[in-house]
mmCIF file of C-alpha atoms in Angstrom:
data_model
loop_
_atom_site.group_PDB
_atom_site.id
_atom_site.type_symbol
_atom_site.label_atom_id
_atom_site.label_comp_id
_atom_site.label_asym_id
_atom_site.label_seq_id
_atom_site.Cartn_x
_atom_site.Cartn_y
_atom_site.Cartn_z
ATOM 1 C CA UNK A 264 -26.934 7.083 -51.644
ATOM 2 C CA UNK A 265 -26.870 4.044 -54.267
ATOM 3 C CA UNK A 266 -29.322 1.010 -53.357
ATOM 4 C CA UNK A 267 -26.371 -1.302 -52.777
ATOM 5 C CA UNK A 268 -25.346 1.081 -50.223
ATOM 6 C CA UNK A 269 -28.592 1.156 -48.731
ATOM 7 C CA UNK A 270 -28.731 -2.637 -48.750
ATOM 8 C CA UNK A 271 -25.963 -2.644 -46.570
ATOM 9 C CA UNK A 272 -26.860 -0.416 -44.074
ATOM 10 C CA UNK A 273 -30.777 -2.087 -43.788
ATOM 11 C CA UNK A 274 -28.850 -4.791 -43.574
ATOM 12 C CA UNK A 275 -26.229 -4.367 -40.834
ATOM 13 C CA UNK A 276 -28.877 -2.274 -39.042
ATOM 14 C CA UNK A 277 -31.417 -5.483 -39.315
ATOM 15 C CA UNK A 278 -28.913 -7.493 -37.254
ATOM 16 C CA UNK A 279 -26.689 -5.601 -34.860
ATOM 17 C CA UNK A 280 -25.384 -8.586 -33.513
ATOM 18 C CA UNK A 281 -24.270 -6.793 -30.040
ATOM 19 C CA UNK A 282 -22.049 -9.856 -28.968
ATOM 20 C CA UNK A 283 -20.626 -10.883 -32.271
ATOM 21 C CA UNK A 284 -16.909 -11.745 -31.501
ATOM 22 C CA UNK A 285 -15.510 -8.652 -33.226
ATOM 23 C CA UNK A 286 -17.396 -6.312 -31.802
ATOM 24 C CA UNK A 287 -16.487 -7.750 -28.205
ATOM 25 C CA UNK A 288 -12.546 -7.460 -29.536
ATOM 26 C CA UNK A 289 -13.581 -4.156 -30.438
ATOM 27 C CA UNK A 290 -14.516 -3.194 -27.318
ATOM 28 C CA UNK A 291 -12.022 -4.568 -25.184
ATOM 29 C CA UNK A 292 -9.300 -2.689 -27.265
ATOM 30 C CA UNK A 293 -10.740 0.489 -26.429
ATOM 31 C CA UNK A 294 -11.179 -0.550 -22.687
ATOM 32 C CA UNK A 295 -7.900 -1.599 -22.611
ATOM 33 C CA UNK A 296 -6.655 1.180 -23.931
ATOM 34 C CA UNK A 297 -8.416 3.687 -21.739
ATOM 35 C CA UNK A 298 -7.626 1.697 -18.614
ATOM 36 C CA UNK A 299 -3.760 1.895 -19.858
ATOM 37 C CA UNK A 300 -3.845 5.689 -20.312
ATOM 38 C CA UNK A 301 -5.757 6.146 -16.968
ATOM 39 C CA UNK A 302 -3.073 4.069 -15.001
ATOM 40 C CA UNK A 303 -0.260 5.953 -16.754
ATOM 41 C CA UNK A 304 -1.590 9.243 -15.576
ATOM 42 C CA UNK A 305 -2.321 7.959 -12.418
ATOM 43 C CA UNK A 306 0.845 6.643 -11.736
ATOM 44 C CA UNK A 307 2.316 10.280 -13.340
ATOM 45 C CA UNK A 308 0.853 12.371 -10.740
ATOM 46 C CA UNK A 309 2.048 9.553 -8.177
ATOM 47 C CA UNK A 310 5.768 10.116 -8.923
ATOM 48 C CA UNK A 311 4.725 13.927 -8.865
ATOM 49 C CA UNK A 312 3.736 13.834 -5.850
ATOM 50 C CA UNK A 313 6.474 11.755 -4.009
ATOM 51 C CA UNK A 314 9.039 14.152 -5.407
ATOM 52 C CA UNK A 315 7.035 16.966 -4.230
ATOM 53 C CA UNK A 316 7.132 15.221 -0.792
ATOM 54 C CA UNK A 317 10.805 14.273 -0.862
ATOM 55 C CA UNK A 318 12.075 18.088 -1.940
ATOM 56 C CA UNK A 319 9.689 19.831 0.712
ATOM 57 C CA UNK A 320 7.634 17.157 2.969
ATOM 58 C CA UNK A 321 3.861 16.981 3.748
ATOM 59 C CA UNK A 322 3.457 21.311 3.454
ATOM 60 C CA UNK A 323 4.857 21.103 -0.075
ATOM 61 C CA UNK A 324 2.005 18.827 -1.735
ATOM 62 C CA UNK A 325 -0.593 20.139 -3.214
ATOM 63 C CA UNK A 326 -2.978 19.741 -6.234
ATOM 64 C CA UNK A 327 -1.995 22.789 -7.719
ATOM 65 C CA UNK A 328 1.685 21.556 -8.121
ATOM 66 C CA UNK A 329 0.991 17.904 -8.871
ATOM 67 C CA UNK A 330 -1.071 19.252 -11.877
ATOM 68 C CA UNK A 331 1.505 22.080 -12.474
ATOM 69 C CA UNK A 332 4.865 19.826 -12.458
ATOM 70 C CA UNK A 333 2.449 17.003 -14.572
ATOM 71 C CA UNK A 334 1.529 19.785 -17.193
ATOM 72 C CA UNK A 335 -1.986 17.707 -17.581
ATOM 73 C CA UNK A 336 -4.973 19.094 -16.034
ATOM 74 C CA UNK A 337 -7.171 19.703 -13.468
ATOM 75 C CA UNK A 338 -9.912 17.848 -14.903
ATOM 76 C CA UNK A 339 -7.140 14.490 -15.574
ATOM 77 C CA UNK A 340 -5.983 15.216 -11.989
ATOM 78 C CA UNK A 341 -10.213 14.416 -10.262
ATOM 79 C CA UNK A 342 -10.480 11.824 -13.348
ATOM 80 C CA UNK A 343 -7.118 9.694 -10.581
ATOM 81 C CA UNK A 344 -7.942 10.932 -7.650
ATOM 82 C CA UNK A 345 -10.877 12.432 -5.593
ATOM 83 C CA UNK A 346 -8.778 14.971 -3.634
ATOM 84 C CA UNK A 347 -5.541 15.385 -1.883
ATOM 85 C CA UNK A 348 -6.625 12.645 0.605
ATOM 86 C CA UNK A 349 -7.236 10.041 -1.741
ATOM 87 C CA UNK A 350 -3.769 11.067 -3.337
ATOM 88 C CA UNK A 351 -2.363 10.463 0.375
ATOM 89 C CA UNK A 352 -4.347 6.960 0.364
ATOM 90 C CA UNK A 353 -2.594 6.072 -2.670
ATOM 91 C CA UNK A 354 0.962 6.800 -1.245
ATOM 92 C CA UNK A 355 0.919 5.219 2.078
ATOM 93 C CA UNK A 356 -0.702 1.976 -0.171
ATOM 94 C CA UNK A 357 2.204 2.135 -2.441
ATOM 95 C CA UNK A 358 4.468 2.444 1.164
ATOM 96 C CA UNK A 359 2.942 -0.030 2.543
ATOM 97 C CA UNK A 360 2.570 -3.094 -0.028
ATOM 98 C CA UNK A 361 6.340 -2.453 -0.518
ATOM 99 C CA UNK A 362 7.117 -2.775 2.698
ATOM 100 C CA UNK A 363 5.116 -6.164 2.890
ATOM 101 C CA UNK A 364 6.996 -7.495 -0.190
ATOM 102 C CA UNK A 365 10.521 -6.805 1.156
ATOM 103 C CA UNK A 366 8.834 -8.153 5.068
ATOM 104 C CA UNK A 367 7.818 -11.284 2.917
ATOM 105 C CA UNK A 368 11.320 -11.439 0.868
ATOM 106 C CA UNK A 369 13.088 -11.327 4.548
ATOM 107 C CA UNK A 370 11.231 -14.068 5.814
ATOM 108 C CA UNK A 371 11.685 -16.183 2.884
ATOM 109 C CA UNK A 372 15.423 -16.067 3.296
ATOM 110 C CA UNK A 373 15.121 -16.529 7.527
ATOM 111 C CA UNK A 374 14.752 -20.406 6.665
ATOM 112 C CA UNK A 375 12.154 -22.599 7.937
ATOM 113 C CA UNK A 376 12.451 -22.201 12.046
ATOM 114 C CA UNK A 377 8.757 -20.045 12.650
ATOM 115 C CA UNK A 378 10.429 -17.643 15.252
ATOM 116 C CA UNK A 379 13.399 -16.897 12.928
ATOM 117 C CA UNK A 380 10.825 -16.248 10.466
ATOM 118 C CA UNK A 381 8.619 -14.278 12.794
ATOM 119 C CA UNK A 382 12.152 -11.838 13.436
ATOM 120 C CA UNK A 383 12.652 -11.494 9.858
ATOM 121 C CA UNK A 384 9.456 -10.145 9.354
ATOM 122 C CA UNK A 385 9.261 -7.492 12.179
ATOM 123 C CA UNK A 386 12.967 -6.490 11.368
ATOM 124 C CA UNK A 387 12.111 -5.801 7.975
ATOM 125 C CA UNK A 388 9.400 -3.612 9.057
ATOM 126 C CA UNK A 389 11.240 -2.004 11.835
ATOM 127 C CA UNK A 390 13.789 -1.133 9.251
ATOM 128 C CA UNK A 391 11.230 -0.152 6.338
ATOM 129 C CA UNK A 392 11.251 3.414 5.982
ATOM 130 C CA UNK A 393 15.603 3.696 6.297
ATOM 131 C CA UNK A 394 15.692 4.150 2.890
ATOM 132 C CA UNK A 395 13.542 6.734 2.109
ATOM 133 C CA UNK A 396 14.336 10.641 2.480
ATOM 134 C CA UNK A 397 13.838 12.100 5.733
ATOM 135 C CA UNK A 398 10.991 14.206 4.544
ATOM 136 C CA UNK A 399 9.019 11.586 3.018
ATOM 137 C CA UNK A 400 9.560 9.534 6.119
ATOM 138 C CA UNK A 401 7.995 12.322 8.084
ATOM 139 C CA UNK A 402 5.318 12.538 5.058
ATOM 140 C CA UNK A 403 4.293 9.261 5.789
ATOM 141 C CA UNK A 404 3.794 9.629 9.221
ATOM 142 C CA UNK A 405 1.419 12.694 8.644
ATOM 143 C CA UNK A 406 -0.881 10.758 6.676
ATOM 144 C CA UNK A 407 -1.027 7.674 8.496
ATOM 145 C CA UNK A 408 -2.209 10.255 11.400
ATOM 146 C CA UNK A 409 -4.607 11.946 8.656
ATOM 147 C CA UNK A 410 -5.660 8.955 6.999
ATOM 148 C CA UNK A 411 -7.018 7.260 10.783
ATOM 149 C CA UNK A 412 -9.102 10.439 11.101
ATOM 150 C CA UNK A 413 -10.559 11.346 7.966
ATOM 151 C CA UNK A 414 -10.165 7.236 6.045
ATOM 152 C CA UNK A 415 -10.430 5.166 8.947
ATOM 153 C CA UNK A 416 -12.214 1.803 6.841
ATOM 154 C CA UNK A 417 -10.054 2.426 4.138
ATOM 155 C CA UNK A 418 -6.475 3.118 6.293
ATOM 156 C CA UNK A 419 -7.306 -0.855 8.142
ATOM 157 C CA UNK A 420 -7.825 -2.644 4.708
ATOM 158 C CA UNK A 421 -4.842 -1.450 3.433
ATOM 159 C CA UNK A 422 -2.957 -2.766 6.834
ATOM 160 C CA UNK A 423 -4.905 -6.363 6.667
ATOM 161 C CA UNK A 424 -2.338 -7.747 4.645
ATOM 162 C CA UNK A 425 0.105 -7.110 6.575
ATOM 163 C CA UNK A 426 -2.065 -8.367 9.801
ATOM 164 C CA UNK A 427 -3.025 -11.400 7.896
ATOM 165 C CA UNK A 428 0.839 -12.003 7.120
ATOM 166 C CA UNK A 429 2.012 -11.950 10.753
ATOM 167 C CA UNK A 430 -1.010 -13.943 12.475
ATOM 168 C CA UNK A 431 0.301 -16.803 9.535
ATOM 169 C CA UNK A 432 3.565 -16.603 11.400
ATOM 170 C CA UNK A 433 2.279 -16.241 14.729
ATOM 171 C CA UNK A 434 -0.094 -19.581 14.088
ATOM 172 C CA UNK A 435 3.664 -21.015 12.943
ATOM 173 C CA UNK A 436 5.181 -20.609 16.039
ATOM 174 C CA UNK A 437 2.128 -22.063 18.004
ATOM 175 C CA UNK A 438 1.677 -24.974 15.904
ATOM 176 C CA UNK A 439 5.275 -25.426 16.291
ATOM 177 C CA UNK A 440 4.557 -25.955 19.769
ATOM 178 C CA UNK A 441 5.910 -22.631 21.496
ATOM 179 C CA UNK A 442 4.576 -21.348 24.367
ATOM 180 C CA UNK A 443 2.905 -18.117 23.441
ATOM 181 C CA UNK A 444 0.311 -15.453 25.107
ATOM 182 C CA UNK A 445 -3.215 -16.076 26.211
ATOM 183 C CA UNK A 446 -4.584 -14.517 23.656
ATOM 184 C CA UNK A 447 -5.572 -15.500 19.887
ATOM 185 C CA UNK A 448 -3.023 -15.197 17.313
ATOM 186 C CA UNK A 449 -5.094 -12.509 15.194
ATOM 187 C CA UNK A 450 -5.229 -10.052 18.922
ATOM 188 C CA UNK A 451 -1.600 -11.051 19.101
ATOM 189 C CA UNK A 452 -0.933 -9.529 15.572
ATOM 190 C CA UNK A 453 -2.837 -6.485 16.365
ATOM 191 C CA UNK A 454 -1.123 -5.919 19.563
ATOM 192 C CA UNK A 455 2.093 -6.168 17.724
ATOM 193 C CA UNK A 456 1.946 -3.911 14.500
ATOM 194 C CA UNK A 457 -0.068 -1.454 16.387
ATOM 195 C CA UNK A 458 2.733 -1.147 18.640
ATOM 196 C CA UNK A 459 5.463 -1.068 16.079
ATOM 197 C CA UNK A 460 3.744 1.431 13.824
ATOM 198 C CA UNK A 461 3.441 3.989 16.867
ATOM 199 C CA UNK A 462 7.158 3.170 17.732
ATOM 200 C CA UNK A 463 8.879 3.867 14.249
ATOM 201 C CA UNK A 464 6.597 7.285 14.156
ATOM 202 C CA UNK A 465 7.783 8.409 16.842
ATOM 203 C CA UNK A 466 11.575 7.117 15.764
ATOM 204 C CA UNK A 467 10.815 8.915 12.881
ATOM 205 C CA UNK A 468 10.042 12.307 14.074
ATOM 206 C CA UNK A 469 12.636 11.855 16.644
ATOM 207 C CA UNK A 470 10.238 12.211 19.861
ATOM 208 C CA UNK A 471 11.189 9.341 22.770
ATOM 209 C CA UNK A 472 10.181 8.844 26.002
ATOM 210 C CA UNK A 473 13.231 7.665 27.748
ATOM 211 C CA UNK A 474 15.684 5.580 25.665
ATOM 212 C CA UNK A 475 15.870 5.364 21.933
ATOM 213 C CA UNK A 476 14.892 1.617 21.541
ATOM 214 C CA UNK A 477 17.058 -0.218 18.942
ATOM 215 C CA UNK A 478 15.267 -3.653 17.046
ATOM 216 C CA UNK A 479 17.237 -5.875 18.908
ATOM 217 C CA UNK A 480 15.941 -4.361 22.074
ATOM 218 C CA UNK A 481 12.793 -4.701 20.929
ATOM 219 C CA UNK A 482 13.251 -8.028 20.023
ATOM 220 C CA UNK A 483 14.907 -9.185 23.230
ATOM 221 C CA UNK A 484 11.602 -8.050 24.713
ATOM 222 C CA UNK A 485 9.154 -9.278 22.415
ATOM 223 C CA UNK A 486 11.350 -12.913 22.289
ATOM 224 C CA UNK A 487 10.301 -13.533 26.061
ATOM 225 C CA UNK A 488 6.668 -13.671 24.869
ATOM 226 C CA UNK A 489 7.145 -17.079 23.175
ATOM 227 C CA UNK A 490 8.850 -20.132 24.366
ATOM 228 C CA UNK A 491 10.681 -22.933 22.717
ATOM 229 C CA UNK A 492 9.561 -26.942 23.039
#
C-alpha cells in the first residue's frame, strides 16, 4: 500500500465522524430503500392472499400458496408476517380502514344536519362489504370471529377508529340539542357498532332469526333513540 494511501485511511479512521451529514444521507437511502422493498413484498403477499380468498374463501389460504403464487420465499413470507393470523390481522385492517374512509366520504356529502350525518355513516357501513365477492365476505367474517379469540387487543385497536368516528357524531347530535339515551356517547357507540357488526355477519352468512332486516328498518328503529329540538 503507498504512504499516501495509508495517510488516508489513518486519516479517515482518526475521525469517523458518525453523524457527518453524508453519512446520515447515506443511511437513510439504504433505510429507505429497505423499508420500500419490505412494503412492496408485504403488500405482494397481501393481494396474494385476497385472491386466494376471493377464488376459494377462508379454507383456501394458506402460507404455502401465498408463498407459492408470490414465487418469493418462505423466509420473505415470516420477514411480513408472523403467521397466517397476523396475515388475517392485516386483511380485516385493510377491510376495515376502507370501510371508514368511504363511512367518512358518506358523511361528508350528508351535509351539515348531525343525524343526517349520523345515517350516512351507519348506511355506509351497513352497506360496506356489497361489493366484495361472496367468499371474501364470508372470509371476513371468519376472521373477525378468529381474530376476537386468538388477537383480542389487537382486533379493538383496529375498530377504535371507527368507535372514535361515531361517538364524534353521536356528541353532534347531543350538542345539537337532541334528546338521546341515558348513557354516554362513547357506551352509545359501542352499543351501536357492536350491534351492527353481529348483524351484517349474520346477513352475510345468510343465518336470521325471524325477518331479514333491511337498513332502513334498522334505521327506523335506531331513529326513535334520538329526538329533534
Amino acid at each position: 500500500m503507498s504512504k499516501s494511501r495509508t495517510d488516508v485511511s489513518a486519516w479517515l479512521t482518526s475521525a469517523p465522524r458518525p453523524e457527518s451529514r453524508w453519512r446520515v444521507r447515506s443511511t437513510e437511502r439504504a433505510t429507505e430503500d429497505v423499508r420500500k422493498r419490505a412494503q412492496a413484498r408485504s403488500d405482494r403477499f397481501l393481494h396474494i392472499a385476497l385472491e386466494l380468498l376471493s377464488e376459494g374463501g377462508a379454507e383456501n389460504l394458506s402460507v404455502r400458496k401465498v408463498v407459492e403464487r408470490s414465487g418469493m420465499s418462505l423466509r420473505s413470507f415470516y420477514q411480513s408476517f408472523s403467521g397466517t393470523d397476523d396475515l388475517f390481522l392485516a386483511i380485516y385492517e385493510e377491510a376495515t380502514l376502507g370501510g371508514l374512509e368511504r363511512q367518512l366520504a358518506a358523511v361528508a356529502e350528508a351535509g351539515t344536519d348531525p343525524l343526517d350525518r349520523l345515517r350516512a355513516f351507519m348506511q355506509a357501513e351497513w352497506l360496506a362489504s356489497d361489493p366484495a365477492p361472496p367468499l371474501l365476505q364470508r372470509s371476513l367474517v371468519s376472521f373477525h370471529q378468529r381474530l376476537s379469540e386468538t388477537r383480542p387487543a389487537e382486533l379493538s385497536a383496529l375498530l377504535q377508529p371507527q368507535h372514535r368516528a361515531l361517538t364524534e357524531l353521536l356528541a353532534a347530535c347531543r350538542g345539537a340539542g337532541m334528546s338521546s339515551p341515558p348513557l354516554d356517547d362513547s357506551t352509545i357507540a359501542s352499543i351501536l357498532l357492536h350491534t351492527t357488526m353481529e348483524m351484517l355477519q349474520a346477513r352475510v352468512l345468510g343465518f336470521y332469526v325471524g325477518e331479514n332486516v333491511a337498513f332502513d328498518q334498522f334505521w327506523t328503529f335506531l331513529e326513535t333513540a334520538f329526538t329533534r329540538p
